[in-house]
PDB file of C-alpha atoms in Angstrom:
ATOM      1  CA  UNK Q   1      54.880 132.108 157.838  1.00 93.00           C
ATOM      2  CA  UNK Q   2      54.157 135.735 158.196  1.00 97.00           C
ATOM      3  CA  UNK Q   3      52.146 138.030 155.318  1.00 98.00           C
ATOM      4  CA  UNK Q   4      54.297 140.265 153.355  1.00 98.00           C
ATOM      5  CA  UNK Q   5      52.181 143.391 151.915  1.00 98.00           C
ATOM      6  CA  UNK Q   6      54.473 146.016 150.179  1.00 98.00           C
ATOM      7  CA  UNK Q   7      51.977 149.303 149.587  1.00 98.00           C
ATOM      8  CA  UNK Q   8      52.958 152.279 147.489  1.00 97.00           C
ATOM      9  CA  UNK Q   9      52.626 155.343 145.347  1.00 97.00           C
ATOM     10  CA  UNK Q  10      51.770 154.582 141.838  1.00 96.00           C
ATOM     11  CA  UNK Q  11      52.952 150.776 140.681  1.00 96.00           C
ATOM     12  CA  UNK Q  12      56.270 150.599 142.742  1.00 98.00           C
ATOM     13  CA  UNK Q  13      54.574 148.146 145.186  1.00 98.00           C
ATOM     14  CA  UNK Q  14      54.135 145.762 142.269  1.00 98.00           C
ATOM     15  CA  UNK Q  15      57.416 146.178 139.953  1.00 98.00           C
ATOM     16  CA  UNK Q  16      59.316 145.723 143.396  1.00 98.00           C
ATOM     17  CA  UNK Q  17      57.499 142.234 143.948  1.00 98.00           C
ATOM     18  CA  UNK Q  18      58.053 141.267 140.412  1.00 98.00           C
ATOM     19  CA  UNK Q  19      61.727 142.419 140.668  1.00 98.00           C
ATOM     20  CA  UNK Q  20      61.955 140.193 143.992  1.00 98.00           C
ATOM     21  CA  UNK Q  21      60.343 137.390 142.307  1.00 97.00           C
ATOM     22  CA  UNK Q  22      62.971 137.176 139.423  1.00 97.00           C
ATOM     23  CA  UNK Q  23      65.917 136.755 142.174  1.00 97.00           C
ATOM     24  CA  UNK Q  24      63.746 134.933 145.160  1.00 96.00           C
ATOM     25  CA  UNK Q  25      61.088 133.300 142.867  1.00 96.00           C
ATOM     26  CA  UNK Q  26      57.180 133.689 143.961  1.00 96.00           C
ATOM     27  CA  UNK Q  27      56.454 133.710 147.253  1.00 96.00           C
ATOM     28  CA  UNK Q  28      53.110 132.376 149.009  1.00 96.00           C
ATOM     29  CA  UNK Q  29      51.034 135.443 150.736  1.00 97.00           C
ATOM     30  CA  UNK Q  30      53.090 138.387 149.575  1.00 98.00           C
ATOM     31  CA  UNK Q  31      50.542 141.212 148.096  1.00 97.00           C
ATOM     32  CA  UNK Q  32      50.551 144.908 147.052  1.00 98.00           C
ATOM     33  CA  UNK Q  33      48.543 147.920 146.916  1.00 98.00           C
ATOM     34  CA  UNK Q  34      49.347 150.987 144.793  1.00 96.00           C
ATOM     35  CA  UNK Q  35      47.844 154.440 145.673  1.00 95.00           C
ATOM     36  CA  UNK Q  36      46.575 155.605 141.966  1.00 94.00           C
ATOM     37  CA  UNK Q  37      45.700 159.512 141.403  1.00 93.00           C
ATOM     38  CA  UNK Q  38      42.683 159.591 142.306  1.00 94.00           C
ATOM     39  CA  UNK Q  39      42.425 157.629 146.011  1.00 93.00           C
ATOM     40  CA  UNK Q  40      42.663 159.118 148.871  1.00 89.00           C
ATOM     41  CA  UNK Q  41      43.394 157.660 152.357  1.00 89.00           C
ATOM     42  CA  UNK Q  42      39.990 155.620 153.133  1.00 92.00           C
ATOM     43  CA  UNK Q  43      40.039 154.256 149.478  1.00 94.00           C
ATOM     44  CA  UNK Q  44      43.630 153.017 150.054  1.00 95.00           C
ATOM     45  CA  UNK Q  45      42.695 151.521 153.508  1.00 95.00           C
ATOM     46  CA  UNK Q  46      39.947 149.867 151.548  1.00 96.00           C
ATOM     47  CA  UNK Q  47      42.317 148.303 148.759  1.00 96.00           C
ATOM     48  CA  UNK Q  48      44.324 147.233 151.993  1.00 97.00           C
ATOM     49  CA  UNK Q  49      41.095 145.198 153.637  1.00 96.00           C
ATOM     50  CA  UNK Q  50      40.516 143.245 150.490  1.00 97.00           C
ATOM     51  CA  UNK Q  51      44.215 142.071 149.758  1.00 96.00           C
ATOM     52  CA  UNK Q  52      44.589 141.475 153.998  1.00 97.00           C
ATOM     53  CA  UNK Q  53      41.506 139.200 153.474  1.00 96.00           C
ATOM     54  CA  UNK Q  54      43.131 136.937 151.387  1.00 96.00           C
ATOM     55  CA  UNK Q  55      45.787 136.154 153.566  1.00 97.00           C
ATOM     56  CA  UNK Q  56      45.470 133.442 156.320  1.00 96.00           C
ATOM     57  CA  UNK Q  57      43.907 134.593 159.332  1.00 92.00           C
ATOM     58  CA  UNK Q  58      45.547 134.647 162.567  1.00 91.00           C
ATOM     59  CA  UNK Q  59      49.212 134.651 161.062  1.00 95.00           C
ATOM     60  CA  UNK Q  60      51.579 137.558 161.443  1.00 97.00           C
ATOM     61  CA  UNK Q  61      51.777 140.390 158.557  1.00 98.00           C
ATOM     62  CA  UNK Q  62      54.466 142.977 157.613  1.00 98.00           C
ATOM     63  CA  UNK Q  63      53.494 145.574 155.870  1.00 98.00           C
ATOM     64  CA  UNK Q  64      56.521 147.902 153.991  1.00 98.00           C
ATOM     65  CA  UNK Q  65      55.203 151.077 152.815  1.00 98.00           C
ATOM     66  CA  UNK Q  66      57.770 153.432 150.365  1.00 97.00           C
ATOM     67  CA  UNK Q  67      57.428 156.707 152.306  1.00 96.00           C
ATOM     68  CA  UNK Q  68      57.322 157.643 155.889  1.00 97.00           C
ATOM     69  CA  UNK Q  69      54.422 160.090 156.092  1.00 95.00           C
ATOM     70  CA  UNK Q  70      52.904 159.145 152.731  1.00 95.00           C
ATOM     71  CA  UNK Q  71      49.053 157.974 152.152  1.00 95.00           C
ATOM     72  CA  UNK Q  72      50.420 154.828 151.735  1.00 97.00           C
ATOM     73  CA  UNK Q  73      52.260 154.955 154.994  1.00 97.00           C
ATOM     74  CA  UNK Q  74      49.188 156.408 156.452  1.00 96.00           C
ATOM     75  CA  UNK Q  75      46.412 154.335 155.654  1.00 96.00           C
ATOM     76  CA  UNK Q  76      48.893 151.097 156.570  1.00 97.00           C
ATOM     77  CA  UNK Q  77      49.377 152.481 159.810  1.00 97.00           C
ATOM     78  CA  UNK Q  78      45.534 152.416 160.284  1.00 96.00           C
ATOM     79  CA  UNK Q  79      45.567 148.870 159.590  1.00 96.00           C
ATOM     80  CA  UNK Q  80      49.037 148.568 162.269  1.00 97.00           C
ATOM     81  CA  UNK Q  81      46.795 150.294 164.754  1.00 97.00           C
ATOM     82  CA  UNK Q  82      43.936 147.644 164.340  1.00 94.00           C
ATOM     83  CA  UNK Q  83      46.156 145.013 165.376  1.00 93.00           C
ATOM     84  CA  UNK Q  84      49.537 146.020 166.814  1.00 94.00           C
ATOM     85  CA  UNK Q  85      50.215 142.835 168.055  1.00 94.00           C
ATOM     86  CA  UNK Q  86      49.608 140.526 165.223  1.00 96.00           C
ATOM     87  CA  UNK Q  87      50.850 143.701 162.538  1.00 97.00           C
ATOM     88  CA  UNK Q  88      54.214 145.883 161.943  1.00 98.00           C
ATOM     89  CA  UNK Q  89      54.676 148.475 159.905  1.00 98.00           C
ATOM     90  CA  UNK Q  90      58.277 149.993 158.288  1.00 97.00           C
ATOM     91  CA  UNK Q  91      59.058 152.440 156.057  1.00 97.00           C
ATOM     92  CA  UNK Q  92      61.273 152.885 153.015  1.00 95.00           C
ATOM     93  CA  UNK Q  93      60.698 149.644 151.404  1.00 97.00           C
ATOM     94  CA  UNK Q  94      63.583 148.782 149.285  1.00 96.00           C
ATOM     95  CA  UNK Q  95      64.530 145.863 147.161  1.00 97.00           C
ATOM     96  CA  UNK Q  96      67.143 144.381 149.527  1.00 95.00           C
ATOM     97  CA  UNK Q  97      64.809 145.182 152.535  1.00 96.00           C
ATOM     98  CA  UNK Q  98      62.028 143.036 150.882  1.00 97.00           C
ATOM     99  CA  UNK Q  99      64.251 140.295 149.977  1.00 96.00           C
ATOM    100  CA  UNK Q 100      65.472 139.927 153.743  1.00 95.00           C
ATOM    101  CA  UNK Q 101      62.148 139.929 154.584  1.00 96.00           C
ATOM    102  CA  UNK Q 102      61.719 136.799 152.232  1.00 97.00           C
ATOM    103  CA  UNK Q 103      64.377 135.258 153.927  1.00 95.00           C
ATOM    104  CA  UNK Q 104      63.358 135.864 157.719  1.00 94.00           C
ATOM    105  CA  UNK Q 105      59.357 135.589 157.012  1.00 94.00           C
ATOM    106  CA  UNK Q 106      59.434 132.125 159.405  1.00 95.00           C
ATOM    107  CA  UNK Q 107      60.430 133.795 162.061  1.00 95.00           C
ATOM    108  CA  UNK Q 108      58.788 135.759 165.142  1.00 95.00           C
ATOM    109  CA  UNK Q 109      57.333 138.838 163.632  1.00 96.00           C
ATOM    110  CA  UNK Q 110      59.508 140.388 166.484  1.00 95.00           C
ATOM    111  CA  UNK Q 111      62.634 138.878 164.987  1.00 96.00           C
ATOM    112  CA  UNK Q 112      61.334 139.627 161.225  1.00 96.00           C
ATOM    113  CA  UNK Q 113      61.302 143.173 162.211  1.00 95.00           C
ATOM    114  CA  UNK Q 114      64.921 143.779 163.594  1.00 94.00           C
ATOM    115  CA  UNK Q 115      66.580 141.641 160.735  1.00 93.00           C
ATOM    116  CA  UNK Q 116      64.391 144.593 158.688  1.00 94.00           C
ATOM    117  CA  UNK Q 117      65.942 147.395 160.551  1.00 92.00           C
ATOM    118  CA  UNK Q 118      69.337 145.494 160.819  1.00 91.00           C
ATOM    119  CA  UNK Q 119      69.283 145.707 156.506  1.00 90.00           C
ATOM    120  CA  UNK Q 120      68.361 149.065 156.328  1.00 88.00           C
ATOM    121  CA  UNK Q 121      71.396 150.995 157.271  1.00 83.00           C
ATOM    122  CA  UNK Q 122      73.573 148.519 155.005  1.00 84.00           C
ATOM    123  CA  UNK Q 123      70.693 148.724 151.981  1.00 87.00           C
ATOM    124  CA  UNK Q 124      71.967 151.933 150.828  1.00 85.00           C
ATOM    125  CA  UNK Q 125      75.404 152.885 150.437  1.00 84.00           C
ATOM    126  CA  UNK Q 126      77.789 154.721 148.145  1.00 85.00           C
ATOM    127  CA  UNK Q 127      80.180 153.507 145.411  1.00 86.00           C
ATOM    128  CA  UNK Q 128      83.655 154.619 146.052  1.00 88.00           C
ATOM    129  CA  UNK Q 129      87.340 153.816 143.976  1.00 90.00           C
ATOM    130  CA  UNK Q 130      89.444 152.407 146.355  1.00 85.00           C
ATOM    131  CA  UNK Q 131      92.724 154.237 146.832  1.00 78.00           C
ATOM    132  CA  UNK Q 132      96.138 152.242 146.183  1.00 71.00           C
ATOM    133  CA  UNK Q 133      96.456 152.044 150.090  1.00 65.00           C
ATOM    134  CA  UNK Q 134      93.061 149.986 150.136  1.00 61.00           C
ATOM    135  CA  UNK Q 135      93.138 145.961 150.024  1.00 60.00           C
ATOM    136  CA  UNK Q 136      89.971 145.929 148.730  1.00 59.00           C
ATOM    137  CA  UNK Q 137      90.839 147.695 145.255  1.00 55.00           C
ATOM    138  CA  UNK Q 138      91.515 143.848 144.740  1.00 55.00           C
ATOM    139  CA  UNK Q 139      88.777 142.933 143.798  1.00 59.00           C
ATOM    140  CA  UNK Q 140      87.893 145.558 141.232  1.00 56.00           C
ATOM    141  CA  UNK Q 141      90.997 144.370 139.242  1.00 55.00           C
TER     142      UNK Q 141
END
């Protein structure tokens, strides 16, 4: 089963996980690391080592950062460069991202990865009234 570790500014990383938790229950080697104030990149990768050493070796990990370009993002993709074959790394960790993740973690990490991307573009979307002409005003009845 592959690692899941969600890493993020402030305590998003950890309220998402607890959020997941309440809909998927707990999950077995899922982490997080939150950048505080005061770390900076190499203090971040550090927090990273010591929650990566308690997963199992040799198995698979995930890492979903919040921000594309972020110290987060950037000390992850350290770690992602350490191992490219064994790690991925995405950006823009959402809650319906990291509950597909859940769902897909007993897959390849290959496969794990494109059911990610495939849930991204549908993860986000806007709220509009249906118009009389539209079937699916149905269901708002």
């Amino acid at each position: 089963m592959i690692s899941i570790l969600v890493v993020s500014h402030g305590d998003f990383a950890k309220s998402l996980i607890q959020t997941a938790e309440m809909i998927a229950g707990k999950q077995e080697n899922v982490s997080w690391v939150s950048l505080a104030p005061n770390d900076g990149v190499d203090s971040l990768k550090a927090k990273l080592d010591t929650q990566i050493a308690k997963f199992p070796k040799d198995v698979p990990m995930l890492i979903l950062a919040d921000l594309w370009g972020g110290s987060p993002f950037n000390a992850a993709a350290q770690i992602a460069a350490e191992n490219p074959e064994e790690t991925a790394l995405i950006a823009g960790v959402n809650l319906p991202i990291l509950l597909e993740a859940y769902m897909a973690r007993n897959s390849t990490l290959t496969e794990l990865v494109k059911k990610v991307n495939e849930i991204s573009d549908d993860s986000i979307r806007q709220f509009t009234i249906p118009t009389d002409d539209d079937d699916l005003g149905d269901d708002l009845l």
